[in-house]
XYZ file of C-alpha atoms in Angstrom:
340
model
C 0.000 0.000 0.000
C 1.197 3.693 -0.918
C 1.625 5.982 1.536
C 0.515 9.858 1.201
C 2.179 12.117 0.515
C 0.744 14.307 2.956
C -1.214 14.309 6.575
C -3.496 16.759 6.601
C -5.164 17.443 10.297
C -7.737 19.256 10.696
C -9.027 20.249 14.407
C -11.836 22.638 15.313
C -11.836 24.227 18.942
C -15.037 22.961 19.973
C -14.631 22.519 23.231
C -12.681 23.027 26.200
C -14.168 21.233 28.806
C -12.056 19.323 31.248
C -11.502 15.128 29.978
C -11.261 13.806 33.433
C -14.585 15.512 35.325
C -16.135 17.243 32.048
C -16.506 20.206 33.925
C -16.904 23.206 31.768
C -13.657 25.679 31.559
C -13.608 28.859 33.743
C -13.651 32.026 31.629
C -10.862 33.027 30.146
C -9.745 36.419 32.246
C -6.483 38.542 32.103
C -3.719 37.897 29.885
C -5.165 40.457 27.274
C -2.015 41.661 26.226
C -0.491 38.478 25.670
C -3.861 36.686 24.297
C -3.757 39.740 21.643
C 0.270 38.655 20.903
C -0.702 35.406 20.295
C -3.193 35.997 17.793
C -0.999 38.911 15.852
C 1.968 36.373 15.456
C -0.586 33.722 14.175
C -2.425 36.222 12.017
C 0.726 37.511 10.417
C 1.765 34.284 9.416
C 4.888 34.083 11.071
C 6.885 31.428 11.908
C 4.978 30.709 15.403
C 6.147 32.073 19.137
C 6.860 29.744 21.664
C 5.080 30.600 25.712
C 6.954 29.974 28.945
C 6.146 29.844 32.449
C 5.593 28.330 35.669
C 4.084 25.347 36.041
C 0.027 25.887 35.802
C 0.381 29.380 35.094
C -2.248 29.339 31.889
C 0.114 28.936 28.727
C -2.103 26.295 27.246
C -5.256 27.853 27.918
C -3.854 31.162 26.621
C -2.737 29.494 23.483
C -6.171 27.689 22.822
C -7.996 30.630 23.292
C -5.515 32.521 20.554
C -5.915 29.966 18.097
C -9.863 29.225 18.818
C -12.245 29.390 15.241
C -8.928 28.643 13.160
C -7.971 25.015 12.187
C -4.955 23.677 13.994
C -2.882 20.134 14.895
C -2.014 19.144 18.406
C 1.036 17.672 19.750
C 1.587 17.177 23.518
C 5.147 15.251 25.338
C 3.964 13.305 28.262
C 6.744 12.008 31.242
C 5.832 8.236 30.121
C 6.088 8.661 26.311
C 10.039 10.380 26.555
C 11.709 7.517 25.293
C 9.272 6.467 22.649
C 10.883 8.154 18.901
C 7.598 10.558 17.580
C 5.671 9.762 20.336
C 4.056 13.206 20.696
C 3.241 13.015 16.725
C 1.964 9.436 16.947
C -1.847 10.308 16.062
C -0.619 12.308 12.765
C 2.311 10.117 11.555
C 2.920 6.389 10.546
C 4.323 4.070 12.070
C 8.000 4.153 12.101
C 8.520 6.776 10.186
C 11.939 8.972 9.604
C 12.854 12.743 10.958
C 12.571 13.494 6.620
C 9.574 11.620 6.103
C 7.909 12.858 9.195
C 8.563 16.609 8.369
C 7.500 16.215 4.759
C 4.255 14.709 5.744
C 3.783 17.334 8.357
C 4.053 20.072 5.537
C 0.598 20.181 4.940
C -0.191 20.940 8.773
C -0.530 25.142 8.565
C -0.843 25.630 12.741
C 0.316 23.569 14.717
C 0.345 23.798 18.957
C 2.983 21.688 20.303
C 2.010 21.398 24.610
C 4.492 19.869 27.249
C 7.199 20.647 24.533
C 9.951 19.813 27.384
C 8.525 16.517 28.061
C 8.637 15.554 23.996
C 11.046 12.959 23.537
C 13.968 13.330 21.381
C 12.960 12.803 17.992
C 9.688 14.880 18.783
C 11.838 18.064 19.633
C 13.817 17.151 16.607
C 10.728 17.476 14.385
C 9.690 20.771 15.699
C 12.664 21.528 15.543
C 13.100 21.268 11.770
C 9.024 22.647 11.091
C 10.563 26.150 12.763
C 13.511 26.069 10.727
C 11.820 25.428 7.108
C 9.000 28.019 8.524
C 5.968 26.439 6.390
C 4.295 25.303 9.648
C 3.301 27.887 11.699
C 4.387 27.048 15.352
C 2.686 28.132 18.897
C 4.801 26.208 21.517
C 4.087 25.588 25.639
C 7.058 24.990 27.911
C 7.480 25.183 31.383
C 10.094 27.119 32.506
C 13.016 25.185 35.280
C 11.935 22.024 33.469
C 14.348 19.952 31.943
C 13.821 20.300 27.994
C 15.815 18.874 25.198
C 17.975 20.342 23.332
C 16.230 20.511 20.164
C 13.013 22.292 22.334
C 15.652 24.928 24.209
C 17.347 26.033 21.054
C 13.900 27.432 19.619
C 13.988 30.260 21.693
C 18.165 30.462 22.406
C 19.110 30.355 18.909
C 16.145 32.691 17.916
C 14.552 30.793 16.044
C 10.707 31.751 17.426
C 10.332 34.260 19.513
C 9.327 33.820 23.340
C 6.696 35.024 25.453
C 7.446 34.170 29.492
C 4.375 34.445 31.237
C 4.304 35.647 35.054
C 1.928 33.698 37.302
C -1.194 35.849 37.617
C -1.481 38.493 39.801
C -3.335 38.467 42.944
C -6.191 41.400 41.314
C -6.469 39.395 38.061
C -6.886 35.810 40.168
C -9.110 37.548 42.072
C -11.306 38.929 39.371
C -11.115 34.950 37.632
C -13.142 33.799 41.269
C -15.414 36.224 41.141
C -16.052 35.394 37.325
C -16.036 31.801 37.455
C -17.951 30.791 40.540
C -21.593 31.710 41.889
C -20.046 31.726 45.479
C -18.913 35.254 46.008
C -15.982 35.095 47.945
C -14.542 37.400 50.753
C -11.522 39.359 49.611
C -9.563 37.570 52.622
C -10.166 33.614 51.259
C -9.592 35.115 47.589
C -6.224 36.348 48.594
C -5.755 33.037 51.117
C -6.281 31.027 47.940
C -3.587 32.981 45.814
C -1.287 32.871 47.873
C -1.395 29.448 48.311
C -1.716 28.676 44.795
C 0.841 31.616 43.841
C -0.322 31.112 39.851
C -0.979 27.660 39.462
C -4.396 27.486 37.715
C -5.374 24.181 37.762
C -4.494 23.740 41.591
C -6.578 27.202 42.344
C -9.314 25.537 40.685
C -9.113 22.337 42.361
C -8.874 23.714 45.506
C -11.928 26.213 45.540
C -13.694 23.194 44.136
C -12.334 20.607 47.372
C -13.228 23.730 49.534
C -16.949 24.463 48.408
C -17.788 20.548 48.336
C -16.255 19.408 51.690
C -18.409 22.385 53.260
C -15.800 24.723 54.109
C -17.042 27.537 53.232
C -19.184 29.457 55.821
C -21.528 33.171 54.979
C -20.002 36.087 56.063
C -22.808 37.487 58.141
C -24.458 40.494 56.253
C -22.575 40.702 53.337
C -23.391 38.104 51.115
C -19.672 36.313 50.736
C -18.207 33.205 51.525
C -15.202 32.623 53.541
C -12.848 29.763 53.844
C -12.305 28.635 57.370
C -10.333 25.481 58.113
C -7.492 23.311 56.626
C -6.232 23.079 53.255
C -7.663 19.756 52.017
C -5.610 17.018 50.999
C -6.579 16.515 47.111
C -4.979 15.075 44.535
C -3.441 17.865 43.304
C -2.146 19.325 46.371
C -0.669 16.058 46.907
C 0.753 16.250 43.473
C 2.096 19.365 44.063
C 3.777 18.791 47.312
C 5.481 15.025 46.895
C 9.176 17.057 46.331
C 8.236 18.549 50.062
C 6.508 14.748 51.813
C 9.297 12.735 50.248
C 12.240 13.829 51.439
C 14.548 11.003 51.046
C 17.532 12.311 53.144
C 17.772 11.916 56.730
C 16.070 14.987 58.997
C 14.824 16.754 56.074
C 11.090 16.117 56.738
C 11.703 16.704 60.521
C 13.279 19.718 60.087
C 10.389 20.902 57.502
C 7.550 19.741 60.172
C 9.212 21.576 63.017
C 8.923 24.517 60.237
C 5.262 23.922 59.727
C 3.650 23.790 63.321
C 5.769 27.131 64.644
C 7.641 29.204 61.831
C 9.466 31.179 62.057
C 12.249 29.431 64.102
C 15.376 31.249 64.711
C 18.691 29.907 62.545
C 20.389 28.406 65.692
C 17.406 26.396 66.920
C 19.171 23.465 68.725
C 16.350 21.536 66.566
C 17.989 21.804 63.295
C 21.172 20.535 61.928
C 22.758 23.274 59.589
C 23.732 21.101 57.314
C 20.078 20.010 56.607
C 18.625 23.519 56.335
C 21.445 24.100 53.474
C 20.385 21.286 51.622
C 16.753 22.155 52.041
C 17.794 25.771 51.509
C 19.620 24.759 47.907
C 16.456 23.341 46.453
C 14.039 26.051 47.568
C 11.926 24.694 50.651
C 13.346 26.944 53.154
C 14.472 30.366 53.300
C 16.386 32.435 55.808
C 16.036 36.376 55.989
C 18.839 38.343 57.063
C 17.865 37.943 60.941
C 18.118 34.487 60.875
C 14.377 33.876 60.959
C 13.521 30.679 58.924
C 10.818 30.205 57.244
C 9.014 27.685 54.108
C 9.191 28.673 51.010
C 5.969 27.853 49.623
C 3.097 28.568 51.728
C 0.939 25.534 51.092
C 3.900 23.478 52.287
C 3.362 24.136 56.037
C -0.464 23.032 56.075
C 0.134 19.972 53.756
C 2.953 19.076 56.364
C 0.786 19.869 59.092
C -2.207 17.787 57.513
C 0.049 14.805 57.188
C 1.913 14.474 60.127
C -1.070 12.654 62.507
C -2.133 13.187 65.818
C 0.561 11.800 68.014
C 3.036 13.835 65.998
C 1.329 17.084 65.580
C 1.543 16.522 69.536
C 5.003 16.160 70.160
C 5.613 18.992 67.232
C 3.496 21.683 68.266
C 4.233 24.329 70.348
C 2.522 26.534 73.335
C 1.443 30.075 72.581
C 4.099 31.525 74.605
C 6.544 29.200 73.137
C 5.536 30.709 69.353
C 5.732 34.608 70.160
C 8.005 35.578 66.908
C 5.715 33.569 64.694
C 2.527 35.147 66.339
C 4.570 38.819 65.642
C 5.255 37.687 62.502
C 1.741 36.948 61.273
C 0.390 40.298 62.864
C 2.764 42.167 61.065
C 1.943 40.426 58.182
C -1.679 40.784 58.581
C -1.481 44.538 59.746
C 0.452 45.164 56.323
């Protein structure tokens, strides 16, 4: 049997609902600057731009919206698929096809988003690659930024081949604007600041967490006004688990002590008799703690210290916790911060 010469996909953005709970997608809110850069570098019929950023931050969603009512192809790198040659291009190319054969059946393909492009495995990033340097294939492409890529991926935006668009997580107005525009509960401006700050960007864990919040019963009326606040613990969902196993499973020795004695009564001072110093460097070097110039020291991340808390059990959140009296510079801190 003869092969084509050409793959021709066509894909309409119908939908946008969510494939695991079919929940429709919250509206699409901020980014209108960068939405609008989007769709001039696809309307000029450049050679593409590729969007970086943290983790959860939106690039997808920003790009789908851009390219929404135009006809475009979809390729995605997934952790498990990394060693697999064209694995990302598997639903648009033949089987065992070549890096030449594969880019001149892709020809026909006009747009084409490329998502996860630091989790495509080799000969994937070697493909897009090649599309952005013969330029007939118009290229939007979603990276995370910190995240090992390949080399092929990197050199898209180093050697200037497309140009890139880093997106900041969304600010604390904007994310509050998205609650108030994607959910019937109206929300107190205290819970919609409690949630971005935990969530500090990430999307998809904002969303997931409002949604754990409102169905565990969580949220109580704020007498008179007509809001809803969040009172109680952060709960334990997938996602937050997801999002914390670098902080639950430390692997060397002290590291989760020293991070639970951080989560029932930080700030602690430097010197604590508690803490080995060797420890907090090595938790220091890959981001979980930080230390301000008075010693003080403190998580990182402030949904590590109730996930901690959450999973430490009763018998240890005992022996962990402290007296009132025995927490007075944490209790200043959180005053000041509050008073601020």
């Amino acid at each position: 049997m003869s092969m084509p010469t050409h793959v021709v996909v066509t894909i309409s953005t119908t939908s946008l609902c969510d494939a695991k709970t079919l929940r429709a997608p919250w509206p699409f809110t901020g980014r209108t600057d960068e939405l609008e850069l989007v769709r001039r570098s696809v309307a000029a019929g450049r050679g593409g731009l590729v969007v970086t950023g943290p983790a959860g931050c939106g690039k997808t969603r920003l790009l789908m919206e851009a390219v929404r009512g135009t006809d475009w192809a979809r390729a995605a790198g997934t952790p498990e698929t990394r060693h697999l040659p064209f694995a990302a291009f598997a639903h648009l190319l033949p089987h065992d096809v070549t890096l030449h054969r594969a880019l001149h059946l892709l020809s026909g393909v006009r747009l084409l988003l490329v998502d996860d492009a630091h989790l495509l495995d080799d000969a994937s990033a070697a493909l897009v690659h090649q599309l952005a340097l013969h330029g007939r294939t118009r290229l939007l492409v979603a990276a995370t930024d910190g995240a090992p890529a390949p080399g092929a991926v990197s050199r898209l935006w180093s050697g200037e081949l497309l140009p890139r668009l880093t997106l900041e997580p969304l600010p604390r107005e904007e994310t509050a604007e998205l609650l108030a525009a994607a959910e019937d509960t109206v929300l107190e401006p205290l819970t919609a600041d409690r949630l971005h700050r935990l969530c500090r960007g990430d999307l998809r864990l904002l969303r997931e967490l409002l949604t754990a919040v409102r169905d565990q019963g969580l949220l109580v009326p704020v007498q008179g006004t007509g809001r809803q606040a969040w009172r109680g613990g952060v709960p334990m969902t997938a996602a937050v688990r997801e999002r914390t196993a670098h902080v639950l499973d430390r692997a060397r020795p002290g590291e989760r002590e020293s991070l639970e004695r951080l989560a029932f009564a930080e700030p602690l001072p430097l010197g604590l008799d508690a803490f080995d110093t060797r420890t907090l460097e090595g938790l220091e070097a890959d981001g979980l703690v930080t230390v301000d110039e008075a010693g003080a020291t403190r998580l990182a991340h402030p949904l590590h210290g109730p996930v901690l808390r959450a999973a430490a059990g009763r018998l240890r959140a005992r022996r962990l916790a402290r007296t009132w009296d025995q927490c007075a510079p944490a209790l200043e801190a959180e005053r000041t911060a509050l008073a601020r």
